[in-house]
CSV table of C-alpha atoms (C1' of nucleotides) in Angstrom, one decimal:
chain,number,residue,atom,x,y,z
A,1,UNK,CA,-11.8,6.4,24.7
A,2,UNK,CA,-10.9,3.1,24.0
A,3,UNK,CA,-6.6,0.8,24.1
A,4,UNK,CA,-5.0,-2.2,23.0
A,5,UNK,CA,-4.9,-5.4,24.6
A,6,UNK,CA,-1.4,-4.6,25.4
A,7,UNK,CA,-2.7,-1.4,27.5
A,8,UNK,CA,-5.2,-3.1,29.2
A,9,UNK,CA,-2.7,-5.3,29.5
A,10,UNK,CA,-0.2,-3.1,31.4
A,11,UNK,CA,-2.8,-0.8,32.6
A,12,UNK,CA,-3.6,-4.5,34.8
A,13,UNK,CA,-0.1,-5.7,35.6
A,14,UNK,CA,0.7,-1.8,37.7
A,15,UNK,CA,-2.2,-2.0,39.1
A,16,UNK,CA,-1.7,-5.0,41.4
A,17,UNK,CA,1.8,-4.0,41.8
A,18,UNK,CA,1.1,-0.9,42.9
A,19,UNK,CA,-0.8,-1.7,46.3
A,20,UNK,CA,-0.3,1.2,48.2
A,21,UNK,CA,3.2,1.2,48.5
A,22,UNK,CA,5.1,3.8,46.0
A,23,UNK,CA,5.8,3.8,42.3
A,24,UNK,CA,6.5,0.5,39.9
A,25,UNK,CA,9.8,-0.2,38.7
A,26,UNK,CA,10.6,-0.6,34.8
A,27,UNK,CA,12.1,-4.2,35.9
A,28,UNK,CA,9.7,-5.4,37.7
A,29,UNK,CA,6.5,-5.2,35.4
A,30,UNK,CA,8.7,-6.5,32.5
A,31,UNK,CA,8.6,-9.8,34.7
A,32,UNK,CA,5.3,-9.7,35.7
A,33,UNK,CA,4.1,-8.8,32.2
A,34,UNK,CA,7.4,-11.7,30.7
A,35,UNK,CA,8.7,-9.4,28.5
A,36,UNK,CA,11.8,-6.9,27.9
A,37,UNK,CA,12.4,-4.0,30.4
A,38,UNK,CA,13.2,-1.4,27.0
A,39,UNK,CA,10.0,-2.6,25.1
A,40,UNK,CA,8.6,-1.1,28.6
A,41,UNK,CA,10.0,1.8,28.4
A,42,UNK,CA,8.3,2.4,25.2
A,43,UNK,CA,4.9,1.6,26.5
A,44,UNK,CA,5.4,3.9,29.9
A,45,UNK,CA,5.9,6.9,27.8
A,46,UNK,CA,3.2,6.4,25.9
A,47,UNK,CA,1.2,4.9,29.0
A,48,UNK,CA,1.7,8.5,30.1
A,49,UNK,CA,1.0,10.0,27.1
A,50,UNK,CA,-2.3,8.9,27.1
A,51,UNK,CA,-2.6,10.1,30.5
A,52,UNK,CA,-3.3,6.7,32.1
A,53,UNK,CA,0.5,7.1,35.0
A,54,UNK,CA,2.2,9.4,35.8
A,55,UNK,CA,6.4,8.7,34.4
A,56,UNK,CA,9.3,10.1,34.8
A,57,UNK,CA,13.0,9.3,33.3
A,58,UNK,CA,14.4,6.7,36.0
A,59,UNK,CA,11.9,6.8,39.2
A,60,UNK,CA,8.9,4.0,37.6
A,61,UNK,CA,5.6,4.8,36.8
A,62,UNK,CA,1.9,4.9,39.0
A,63,UNK,CA,-1.5,5.4,38.0
A,64,UNK,CA,-3.7,8.7,37.1
A,65,UNK,CA,-7.2,8.5,38.4
A,66,UNK,CA,-8.7,7.4,35.7
A,67,UNK,CA,-5.6,5.2,34.7
A,68,UNK,CA,-7.3,3.7,38.5
A,69,UNK,CA,-10.4,4.4,36.2
A,70,UNK,CA,-9.9,1.2,33.8
A,71,UNK,CA,-7.7,-1.2,36.2
A,72,UNK,CA,-10.6,-1.6,38.2
A,73,UNK,CA,-12.8,-1.6,34.6
A,74,UNK,CA,-10.6,-5.0,33.8
A,75,UNK,CA,-10.1,-6.5,37.3
A,76,UNK,CA,-14.3,-6.1,37.8
A,77,UNK,CA,-14.2,-7.9,34.0
A,78,UNK,CA,-11.8,-10.3,35.4
A,79,UNK,CA,-14.1,-11.4,38.0
A,80,UNK,CA,-17.3,-11.0,37.4
A,81,UNK,CA,-16.6,-13.7,34.0
A,82,UNK,CA,-14.9,-15.5,36.9
A,83,UNK,CA,-17.4,-15.8,38.9
A,84,UNK,CA,-19.6,-16.6,35.9
A,85,UNK,CA,-17.4,-19.6,34.7
A,86,UNK,CA,-17.6,-21.5,38.0
A,87,UNK,CA,-20.7,-20.1,38.3
A,88,UNK,CA,-23.5,-21.1,35.6
A,89,UNK,CA,-21.3,-23.1,33.2
A,90,UNK,CA,-18.9,-25.2,36.2
A,91,UNK,CA,-16.1,-25.1,35.5
A,92,UNK,CA,-13.5,-26.3,38.5
A,93,UNK,CA,-12.4,-22.9,40.1
A,94,UNK,CA,-8.8,-23.5,39.3
A,95,UNK,CA,-9.4,-24.0,35.3
A,96,UNK,CA,-10.8,-20.2,34.5
A,97,UNK,CA,-7.9,-17.9,34.8
A,98,UNK,CA,-6.8,-18.3,31.8
A,99,UNK,CA,-10.3,-17.7,30.0
A,100,UNK,CA,-11.1,-14.8,32.6
A,101,UNK,CA,-7.3,-13.6,30.4
A,102,UNK,CA,-9.1,-13.3,28.2
A,103,UNK,CA,-12.8,-12.3,28.2
A,104,UNK,CA,-11.6,-9.3,30.5
A,105,UNK,CA,-10.4,-7.5,27.7
A,106,UNK,CA,-14.3,-7.6,25.1
A,107,UNK,CA,-15.7,-4.4,26.0
A,108,UNK,CA,-19.2,-4.1,25.9
A,109,UNK,CA,-20.2,-1.9,28.7
A,110,UNK,CA,-24.1,-3.0,28.6
A,111,UNK,CA,-23.0,-6.4,28.3
A,112,UNK,CA,-21.0,-6.7,32.3
A,113,UNK,CA,-23.4,-4.0,33.9
A,114,UNK,CA,-25.9,-7.0,32.3
A,115,UNK,CA,-23.7,-10.3,32.9
A,116,UNK,CA,-23.2,-8.5,37.0
A,117,UNK,CA,-27.4,-8.3,37.0
A,118,UNK,CA,-27.9,-12.4,36.0
A,119,UNK,CA,-24.5,-13.1,38.8
A,120,UNK,CA,-26.6,-11.4,41.8
A,121,UNK,CA,-24.3,-8.5,42.4
A,122,UNK,CA,-21.7,-11.2,43.6
A,123,UNK,CA,-19.6,-8.9,46.1
A,124,UNK,CA,-16.2,-12.2,45.1
A,125,UNK,CA,-14.9,-14.2,43.3
A,126,UNK,CA,-14.0,-18.4,43.3
A,127,UNK,CA,-11.2,-17.0,44.2
A,128,UNK,CA,-12.3,-14.9,47.6
A,129,UNK,CA,-10.9,-11.7,45.8
A,130,UNK,CA,-13.5,-8.9,45.7
A,131,UNK,CA,-15.3,-7.0,42.3
A,132,UNK,CA,-15.4,-3.9,42.1
A,133,UNK,CA,-18.8,-3.5,41.4
A,134,UNK,CA,-19.8,-0.5,38.5
A,135,UNK,CA,-18.2,2.7,40.4
A,136,UNK,CA,-15.2,0.4,40.7
A,137,UNK,CA,-15.9,0.6,44.6
A,138,UNK,CA,-14.8,-3.3,46.1
A,139,UNK,CA,-16.5,-4.8,49.6
A,140,UNK,CA,-12.9,-4.9,52.1
A,141,UNK,CA,-12.9,-8.3,52.8
A,142,UNK,CA,-12.6,-9.3,56.3
A,143,UNK,CA,-11.1,-12.5,55.5
A,144,UNK,CA,-7.9,-13.6,57.0
A,145,UNK,CA,-5.1,-16.2,56.3
A,146,UNK,CA,-5.7,-19.2,58.0
A,147,UNK,CA,-2.3,-19.1,59.7
A,148,UNK,CA,-3.5,-16.3,62.1
A,149,UNK,CA,-7.3,-17.6,62.8
A,150,UNK,CA,-6.6,-18.4,66.2
A,151,UNK,CA,-7.4,-21.9,67.5
A,152,UNK,CA,-10.8,-23.8,66.8
A,153,UNK,CA,-12.5,-20.7,65.3
A,154,UNK,CA,-14.6,-22.5,63.0
A,155,UNK,CA,-14.2,-20.4,59.6
A,156,UNK,CA,-15.0,-21.1,55.6
A,157,UNK,CA,-12.4,-21.3,52.8
A,158,UNK,CA,-13.1,-17.9,50.4
A,159,UNK,CA,-9.7,-17.9,48.6
A,160,UNK,CA,-6.3,-19.1,47.7
A,161,UNK,CA,-2.8,-17.1,47.7
A,162,UNK,CA,-1.4,-17.7,44.1
A,163,UNK,CA,-3.3,-20.4,41.5
A,164,UNK,CA,-0.2,-22.5,40.8
A,165,UNK,CA,-1.4,-26.1,39.4
A,166,UNK,CA,0.8,-27.2,42.3
A,167,UNK,CA,-0.8,-25.5,45.3
A,168,UNK,CA,-4.6,-26.2,43.5
A,169,UNK,CA,-3.3,-29.9,43.1
A,170,UNK,CA,-2.7,-30.7,46.4
A,171,UNK,CA,-6.0,-28.8,47.7
A,172,UNK,CA,-8.1,-31.3,45.5
A,173,UNK,CA,-6.5,-34.2,47.3
A,174,UNK,CA,-6.9,-32.4,50.6
A,175,UNK,CA,-10.6,-32.2,49.4
A,176,UNK,CA,-9.9,-29.1,50.1
A,177,UNK,CA,-12.1,-25.9,48.2
A,178,UNK,CA,-13.3,-22.6,48.3
A,179,UNK,CA,-16.1,-22.6,51.6
A,180,UNK,CA,-14.5,-25.7,52.9
A,181,UNK,CA,-15.7,-25.1,56.8
A,182,UNK,CA,-12.8,-26.3,59.5
A,183,UNK,CA,-10.7,-25.5,62.5
A,184,UNK,CA,-7.4,-25.0,63.3
A,185,UNK,CA,-6.3,-27.1,66.7
A,186,UNK,CA,-3.4,-27.6,67.3
A,187,UNK,CA,-0.7,-25.3,65.9
A,188,UNK,CA,3.0,-26.8,65.5
A,189,UNK,CA,6.1,-23.8,66.7
A,190,UNK,CA,9.1,-26.4,64.9
A,191,UNK,CA,7.9,-26.6,61.2
A,192,UNK,CA,5.2,-24.1,62.2
A,193,UNK,CA,3.0,-26.6,60.7
A,194,UNK,CA,-0.4,-26.5,61.9
A,195,UNK,CA,-3.7,-28.9,63.1
A,196,UNK,CA,-6.4,-28.7,61.3
A,197,UNK,CA,-10.1,-30.2,61.2
A,198,UNK,CA,-13.2,-30.5,58.8
A,199,UNK,CA,-16.0,-31.4,59.7
A,200,UNK,CA,-16.9,-35.9,59.8
A,201,UNK,CA,-13.3,-35.6,59.1
A,202,UNK,CA,-10.3,-37.4,61.2
A,203,UNK,CA,-7.6,-34.2,61.5
A,204,UNK,CA,-4.7,-33.2,59.9
A,205,UNK,CA,-1.8,-31.2,60.1
A,206,UNK,CA,-1.4,-28.8,57.0
A,207,UNK,CA,2.5,-27.3,56.3
A,208,UNK,CA,2.7,-23.8,56.9
A,209,UNK,CA,3.5,-23.0,53.2
A,210,UNK,CA,-0.3,-24.1,52.6
A,211,UNK,CA,-1.6,-23.1,54.9
A,212,UNK,CA,-0.3,-19.2,54.5
A,213,UNK,CA,-1.9,-19.8,50.4
A,214,UNK,CA,-5.1,-20.1,52.8
A,215,UNK,CA,-7.3,-17.1,53.4
A,216,UNK,CA,-10.6,-18.2,55.2
A,217,UNK,CA,-13.2,-16.1,57.1
A,218,UNK,CA,-14.6,-16.7,60.1
A,219,UNK,CA,-18.3,-18.5,60.6
B,1,UNK,CA,-2.0,-24.4,15.3
B,2,UNK,CA,-3.3,-19.9,16.8
B,3,UNK,CA,-4.8,-17.9,14.3
B,4,UNK,CA,-5.2,-14.1,15.4
B,5,UNK,CA,-8.2,-11.8,15.4
B,6,UNK,CA,-6.9,-10.1,11.8
B,7,UNK,CA,-6.4,-13.6,10.0
B,8,UNK,CA,-10.1,-15.4,11.8
B,9,UNK,CA,-11.5,-12.4,10.7
B,10,UNK,CA,-10.9,-13.1,7.2
B,11,UNK,CA,-11.4,-16.3,7.1
B,12,UNK,CA,-15.1,-16.0,8.1
B,13,UNK,CA,-15.9,-13.1,5.3
B,14,UNK,CA,-13.5,-15.0,2.9
B,15,UNK,CA,-16.7,-18.0,4.2
B,16,UNK,CA,-19.5,-16.6,4.6
B,17,UNK,CA,-19.2,-15.3,0.1
B,18,UNK,CA,-18.1,-17.7,-0.6
B,19,UNK,CA,-21.2,-19.2,-0.1
B,20,UNK,CA,-20.8,-22.3,-3.2
B,21,UNK,CA,-20.4,-20.4,-6.2
B,22,UNK,CA,-16.8,-19.6,-7.6
B,23,UNK,CA,-14.1,-18.2,-6.3
B,24,UNK,CA,-14.7,-15.0,-3.7
B,25,UNK,CA,-12.1,-11.4,-5.5
B,26,UNK,CA,-10.2,-9.4,-3.4
B,27,UNK,CA,-12.1,-7.0,-4.2
B,28,UNK,CA,-14.4,-8.2,-2.6
B,29,UNK,CA,-13.1,-9.5,0.7
B,30,UNK,CA,-11.6,-5.2,0.8
B,31,UNK,CA,-15.3,-4.2,0.9
B,32,UNK,CA,-16.3,-6.5,2.9
B,33,UNK,CA,-13.9,-6.0,5.5
B,34,UNK,CA,-13.4,-2.1,5.6
B,35,UNK,CA,-9.4,-2.6,3.9
B,36,UNK,CA,-8.2,-2.2,0.4
B,37,UNK,CA,-7.3,-4.3,-1.6
B,38,UNK,CA,-3.3,-4.3,-1.6
B,39,UNK,CA,-4.1,-5.3,2.1
B,40,UNK,CA,-5.9,-7.7,0.6
B,41,UNK,CA,-3.1,-9.6,-1.4
B,42,UNK,CA,-0.9,-9.5,1.8
B,43,UNK,CA,-2.8,-11.1,3.2
B,44,UNK,CA,-4.3,-13.7,1.0
B,45,UNK,CA,-0.7,-14.7,0.9
B,46,UNK,CA,0.4,-15.6,4.8
B,47,UNK,CA,-3.5,-17.5,4.9
B,48,UNK,CA,-2.8,-19.1,2.5
B,49,UNK,CA,1.1,-20.5,3.3
B,50,UNK,CA,-0.9,-21.6,6.9
B,51,UNK,CA,-2.9,-24.1,4.3
B,52,UNK,CA,-6.2,-22.3,4.9
B,53,UNK,CA,-7.0,-21.7,1.6
B,54,UNK,CA,-5.8,-21.7,-1.4
B,55,UNK,CA,-4.8,-18.7,-4.0
B,56,UNK,CA,-3.5,-18.0,-7.3
B,57,UNK,CA,-2.8,-14.0,-9.0
B,58,UNK,CA,-5.7,-12.3,-9.7
B,59,UNK,CA,-8.5,-16.0,-9.1
B,60,UNK,CA,-8.9,-15.2,-6.6
B,61,UNK,CA,-9.4,-17.1,-3.2
B,62,UNK,CA,-11.2,-20.4,-1.7
B,63,UNK,CA,-11.1,-22.1,2.3
B,64,UNK,CA,-9.5,-25.8,2.1
B,65,UNK,CA,-10.4,-27.8,4.7
B,66,UNK,CA,-9.3,-26.6,7.7
B,67,UNK,CA,-10.2,-23.3,6.6
B,68,UNK,CA,-13.2,-23.9,6.4
B,69,UNK,CA,-12.8,-26.6,9.7
B,70,UNK,CA,-12.0,-23.0,11.5
B,71,UNK,CA,-14.5,-20.8,9.3
B,72,UNK,CA,-17.4,-23.6,10.8
B,73,UNK,CA,-16.2,-23.8,15.0
B,74,UNK,CA,-15.9,-19.1,14.3
B,75,UNK,CA,-19.1,-19.1,13.1
B,76,UNK,CA,-20.6,-21.7,16.1
B,77,UNK,CA,-19.3,-19.3,18.9
B,78,UNK,CA,-20.5,-15.9,17.3
B,79,UNK,CA,-23.9,-18.2,16.8
B,80,UNK,CA,-23.7,-19.8,20.5
B,81,UNK,CA,-22.9,-16.5,21.8
B,82,UNK,CA,-25.8,-14.3,20.4
B,83,UNK,CA,-28.0,-16.7,21.5
B,84,UNK,CA,-26.5,-15.7,25.4
B,85,UNK,CA,-26.6,-13.1,24.9
B,86,UNK,CA,-30.7,-12.7,24.4
B,87,UNK,CA,-31.2,-16.5,25.8
B,88,UNK,CA,-29.6,-15.7,29.6
B,89,UNK,CA,-28.6,-11.8,29.8
B,90,UNK,CA,-31.7,-9.9,28.3
B,91,UNK,CA,-29.6,-8.5,24.9
B,92,UNK,CA,-32.7,-7.4,22.4
B,93,UNK,CA,-31.6,-9.4,19.3
B,94,UNK,CA,-31.2,-5.9,17.7
B,95,UNK,CA,-28.5,-5.3,19.7
B,96,UNK,CA,-25.9,-8.5,19.9
B,97,UNK,CA,-23.7,-8.7,17.0
B,98,UNK,CA,-21.5,-6.5,18.3
B,99,UNK,CA,-20.8,-8.0,21.0
B,100,UNK,CA,-21.0,-11.1,19.2
B,101,UNK,CA,-18.5,-10.1,16.9
B,102,UNK,CA,-15.8,-9.8,19.8
B,103,UNK,CA,-16.7,-12.8,22.1
B,104,UNK,CA,-16.3,-15.0,18.7
B,105,UNK,CA,-12.3,-15.2,18.9
B,106,UNK,CA,-12.5,-16.3,23.0
B,107,UNK,CA,-10.2,-19.1,21.9
B,108,UNK,CA,-11.0,-22.0,24.6
B,109,UNK,CA,-12.4,-24.9,23.3
B,110,UNK,CA,-14.0,-25.9,26.9
B,111,UNK,CA,-15.4,-22.4,27.0
B,112,UNK,CA,-17.8,-22.8,24.1
B,113,UNK,CA,-18.9,-26.6,24.9
B,114,UNK,CA,-19.8,-25.2,28.5
B,115,UNK,CA,-21.6,-22.6,27.1
B,116,UNK,CA,-23.1,-24.8,24.3
B,117,UNK,CA,-24.4,-27.5,26.8
B,118,UNK,CA,-25.4,-24.4,29.2
B,119,UNK,CA,-28.1,-23.1,26.7
B,120,UNK,CA,-28.6,-26.8,25.6
B,121,UNK,CA,-27.0,-27.0,22.7
B,122,UNK,CA,-29.5,-24.6,20.6
B,123,UNK,CA,-30.0,-25.0,16.7
B,124,UNK,CA,-31.0,-21.7,15.8
B,125,UNK,CA,-29.6,-18.6,16.2
B,126,UNK,CA,-31.8,-15.1,16.9
B,127,UNK,CA,-31.7,-14.4,13.4
B,128,UNK,CA,-32.7,-17.7,12.7
B,129,UNK,CA,-29.4,-18.4,11.2
B,130,UNK,CA,-28.1,-22.2,12.4
B,131,UNK,CA,-25.7,-22.8,15.0
B,132,UNK,CA,-22.7,-25.5,14.4
B,133,UNK,CA,-22.4,-28.2,16.0
B,134,UNK,CA,-18.9,-29.2,17.9
B,135,UNK,CA,-18.3,-31.1,14.5
B,136,UNK,CA,-19.4,-28.6,12.4
B,137,UNK,CA,-22.9,-29.9,11.3
B,138,UNK,CA,-25.4,-26.9,10.8
B,139,UNK,CA,-29.1,-28.0,10.6
B,140,UNK,CA,-30.3,-27.7,7.7
B,141,UNK,CA,-32.9,-25.0,7.4
B,142,UNK,CA,-36.4,-25.4,5.8
B,143,UNK,CA,-37.4,-21.7,6.4
B,144,UNK,CA,-38.6,-19.8,3.2
B,145,UNK,CA,-38.8,-16.9,2.2
B,146,UNK,CA,-41.8,-14.6,3.3
B,147,UNK,CA,-42.4,-13.4,-0.4
B,148,UNK,CA,-42.7,-18.0,-1.8
B,149,UNK,CA,-44.9,-18.1,1.3
B,150,UNK,CA,-48.3,-19.7,0.2
B,151,UNK,CA,-51.0,-17.5,1.4
B,152,UNK,CA,-53.5,-18.6,4.5
B,153,UNK,CA,-50.0,-21.3,5.9
B,154,UNK,CA,-49.7,-20.5,9.5
B,155,UNK,CA,-45.8,-19.3,10.2
B,156,UNK,CA,-43.5,-18.1,11.7
B,157,UNK,CA,-41.0,-15.8,11.5
B,158,UNK,CA,-37.8,-17.6,12.0
B,159,UNK,CA,-35.1,-15.0,10.9
B,160,UNK,CA,-33.7,-11.8,9.4
B,161,UNK,CA,-32.1,-11.3,6.0
B,162,UNK,CA,-29.9,-8.3,7.5
B,163,UNK,CA,-29.1,-6.3,11.0
B,164,UNK,CA,-29.6,-3.6,10.0
B,165,UNK,CA,-30.7,-1.3,12.4
B,166,UNK,CA,-32.9,0.5,9.9
B,167,UNK,CA,-35.0,-3.0,9.5
B,168,UNK,CA,-34.9,-3.6,13.0
B,169,UNK,CA,-36.0,-0.1,14.0
B,170,UNK,CA,-39.6,-1.0,11.4
B,171,UNK,CA,-39.6,-4.7,12.7
B,172,UNK,CA,-40.2,-3.6,16.3
B,173,UNK,CA,-42.5,-1.0,15.3
B,174,UNK,CA,-44.6,-3.3,13.6
B,175,UNK,CA,-44.0,-6.6,16.3
B,176,UNK,CA,-42.7,-8.5,14.0
B,177,UNK,CA,-40.1,-11.0,15.9
B,178,UNK,CA,-38.1,-14.2,15.9
B,179,UNK,CA,-41.7,-16.7,16.7
B,180,UNK,CA,-43.4,-14.4,15.6
B,181,UNK,CA,-46.9,-16.2,14.1
B,182,UNK,CA,-49.0,-15.1,10.6
B,183,UNK,CA,-50.0,-15.7,8.1
B,184,UNK,CA,-49.9,-14.3,3.7
B,185,UNK,CA,-53.9,-13.3,3.1
B,186,UNK,CA,-53.1,-11.2,-0.1
B,187,UNK,CA,-50.4,-9.7,-2.5
B,188,UNK,CA,-50.0,-7.0,-4.6
B,189,UNK,CA,-49.0,-7.8,-8.4
B,190,UNK,CA,-48.4,-3.8,-8.3
B,191,UNK,CA,-45.8,-2.9,-5.7
B,192,UNK,CA,-45.0,-6.0,-4.9
B,193,UNK,CA,-46.8,-5.3,-1.2
B,194,UNK,CA,-48.3,-8.6,0.7
B,195,UNK,CA,-51.1,-8.2,3.2
B,196,UNK,CA,-50.1,-11.0,6.5
B,197,UNK,CA,-52.2,-11.5,9.6
B,198,UNK,CA,-51.3,-11.8,13.1
B,199,UNK,CA,-53.1,-13.5,15.5
B,200,UNK,CA,-55.2,-11.4,16.7
B,201,UNK,CA,-54.4,-8.0,15.3
B,202,UNK,CA,-55.7,-6.5,12.5
B,203,UNK,CA,-53.7,-7.5,9.0
B,204,UNK,CA,-52.3,-5.0,7.7
B,205,UNK,CA,-49.9,-4.9,4.2
B,206,UNK,CA,-45.9,-5.1,4.6
B,207,UNK,CA,-43.3,-3.8,1.3
B,208,UNK,CA,-41.8,-5.9,-1.6
B,209,UNK,CA,-38.6,-5.2,1.3
B,210,UNK,CA,-39.6,-6.0,4.2
B,211,UNK,CA,-41.2,-9.8,3.7
B,212,UNK,CA,-37.5,-10.2,1.3
B,213,UNK,CA,-35.8,-9.5,5.2
B,214,UNK,CA,-38.1,-11.9,7.0
B,215,UNK,CA,-37.5,-15.5,6.4
B,216,UNK,CA,-40.5,-17.6,7.8
B,217,UNK,CA,-41.0,-21.8,9.0
B,218,UNK,CA,-44.2,-24.1,8.6
B,219,UNK,CA,-45.3,-24.4,11.5
C,1,DA,C1',34.6,9.5,47.3
C,2,DA,C1',35.3,6.3,43.2
C,3,DT,C1',34.7,1.6,41.1
C,4,DT,C1',31.7,-1.4,40.3
C,5,DA,C1',26.8,-4.2,40.0
C,6,DA,C1',22.3,-2.7,38.5
C,7,DT,C1',18.6,-0.7,36.5
C,8,DT,C1',17.0,1.9,32.9
C,9,DT,C1',16.6,3.8,28.6
C,10,DT,C1',18.5,4.7,23.8
C,11,DA,C1',19.2,3.8,18.5
C,12,DG,C1',17.7,0.5,15.6
C,13,DA,C1',16.5,-3.6,14.1
C,14,DT,C1',12.0,-7.0,13.2
C,15,DT,C1',7.2,-8.2,12.8
C,16,DT,C1',2.1,-7.9,11.4
C,17,DG,C1',-0.9,-5.2,9.7
C,18,DT,C1',-1.7,-1.8,7.6
C,19,DC,C1',-1.7,1.6,3.8
C,20,DT,C1',-0.8,4.8,-0.9
C,21,DA,C1',0.8,5.3,-5.7
C,22,DA,C1',2.5,2.8,-9.5
C,23,DA,C1',3.0,-1.2,-12.0
C,24,DA,C1',0.7,-5.7,-14.1
C,25,DA,C1',-3.3,-9.2,-15.8
C,26,DT,C1',-8.0,-9.3,-16.7
C,27,DA,C1',-12.6,-7.9,-18.4
C,28,DA,C1',-15.5,-5.6,-21.1
C,29,DT,C1',-15.7,-2.1,-25.3
C,30,DT,C1',-16.3,-0.2,-29.8
D,1,DA,C1',-8.6,-7.8,-32.7
D,2,DA,C1',-7.6,-2.7,-29.8
D,3,DT,C1',-8.5,-0.3,-26.9
D,4,DT,C1',-10.7,0.6,-22.6
D,5,DA,C1',-11.5,0.1,-18.5
D,6,DT,C1',-11.2,-2.7,-14.0
D,7,DT,C1',-9.5,-5.3,-10.3
D,8,DT,C1',-5.3,-6.9,-8.8
D,9,DT,C1',-0.1,-7.3,-7.4
D,10,DT,C1',3.9,-4.9,-5.9
D,11,DA,C1',7.2,-2.3,-4.3
D,12,DG,C1',7.7,1.1,-1.0
D,13,DA,C1',6.6,3.4,3.9
D,14,DC,C1',4.1,3.0,8.1
D,15,DA,C1',2.4,2.6,13.1
D,16,DA,C1',2.1,-0.5,17.0
D,17,DA,C1',4.7,-3.6,19.9
D,18,DT,C1',8.3,-6.0,20.5
D,19,DC,C1',13.7,-7.5,20.5
D,20,DT,C1',19.2,-7.2,21.1
D,21,DA,C1',23.3,-4.6,22.4
D,22,DA,C1',24.6,-0.3,23.9
D,23,DA,C1',25.3,3.8,26.3
D,24,DA,C1',23.2,6.1,30.4
D,25,DT,C1',21.9,6.6,34.8
D,26,DT,C1',21.3,5.4,39.6
D,27,DA,C1',22.1,1.9,43.0
D,28,DA,C1',25.1,-0.3,46.2
D,29,DT,C1',29.6,-1.4,47.9
D,30,DT,C1',34.6,-1.5,49.3
DNA sequence: AATTAATTTTAGATTTGTCTAAAAATAATT
DNA sequence: AATTATTTTTAGACAAATCTAAAATTAATT
């Protein structure tokens, strides 16, 4: 069975909105895919026929086993290509998302497996998100939100909570990137800002919003 | 200006059928693209509106400067990706065409340039075809059909005339591939077969059809 | 519980790329 | 030159994915 790019994008969007909780609503999907609710209804009927999801009128949708398998295959390709772009082609980690959105729809199974092997079977992409293996299994991330990191515990930045250019601009300015080592030195309850220290630099404070957008892992 | 995958495939097909001679006929295009003449007519009208080609009723089509530029960009991507698949991912050179047909439509300009640099700016793809550079210029191949190679002149296989699996199966069996060094030892006018000698092997004869499908360059 | 608000679905239209069947133009042949 | 054959175009229809506007359903609020 093979699917159109549009169908794959719907499946991926449902997968991302589904995480545990209940069914995905028509409106939520329309927003995620920058389309209209009426279009979503049509597509959900079609994807139900193809047995990729369960769907009842007015009740939203939920991926079937088949649908989840497809979603994981797409996510796998997306993240492997992101890793390739950053690691092999030296792209900035803030400029790979768009390109990977296209590459994730290349269908060759063999290509994915060869690419995975060439890259050395990476388990996390440049944004810190886990890459599903060829069976769809993902490593569980022991990453923690920077806001939750205990004082004076050395950690390494391993992911960001968004791909907005505004965030990435700020990170570039502060010289924070994937792999940056840091410790939290102090927290301020007034505005929930926190003071962090990067190796060989003076400490400085960052806003609550920024800290919430950063994921770190103890090192 | 951006184009659909279908439009790009039409432009590429016209480019390949156009080589020097006159205009490309509707029927020739329909055959090349496995579609019907009526569909081709519709698309030619559309591509004319987009100024990618000139077209007059019943007179066939010919690419404009713009159209040629687009065609060269697509061919560039196709051949760079083929090179990548063989050189970096260790694909067999007989299994890359299909995948490259998909990859050639990835739009990112930056990706193409970075890929080119990563590969070391190769000038010929694994089938021996020249790769257009970023300005659309191709190296001129001083390659010659094996049938035209003078006796006892050492040469190296640098291209094949078709991608048919039947041909590639035969080449694999005879241990002939890109880079294989050989000399022509004798020609037989009866059936136009030729006797060739590969370094460290006994000479053997190959058919006229096979010789015509092989391109070599003096070395 | 009744009314209002929000969400979701239907109905009908549009665009892109395709098709078949019939008409028009060009090319080949006697 | 007239007829036949081939090629190409038109006309009308269809499937995929989308849209707007109106109707139906569900959720929220008074």
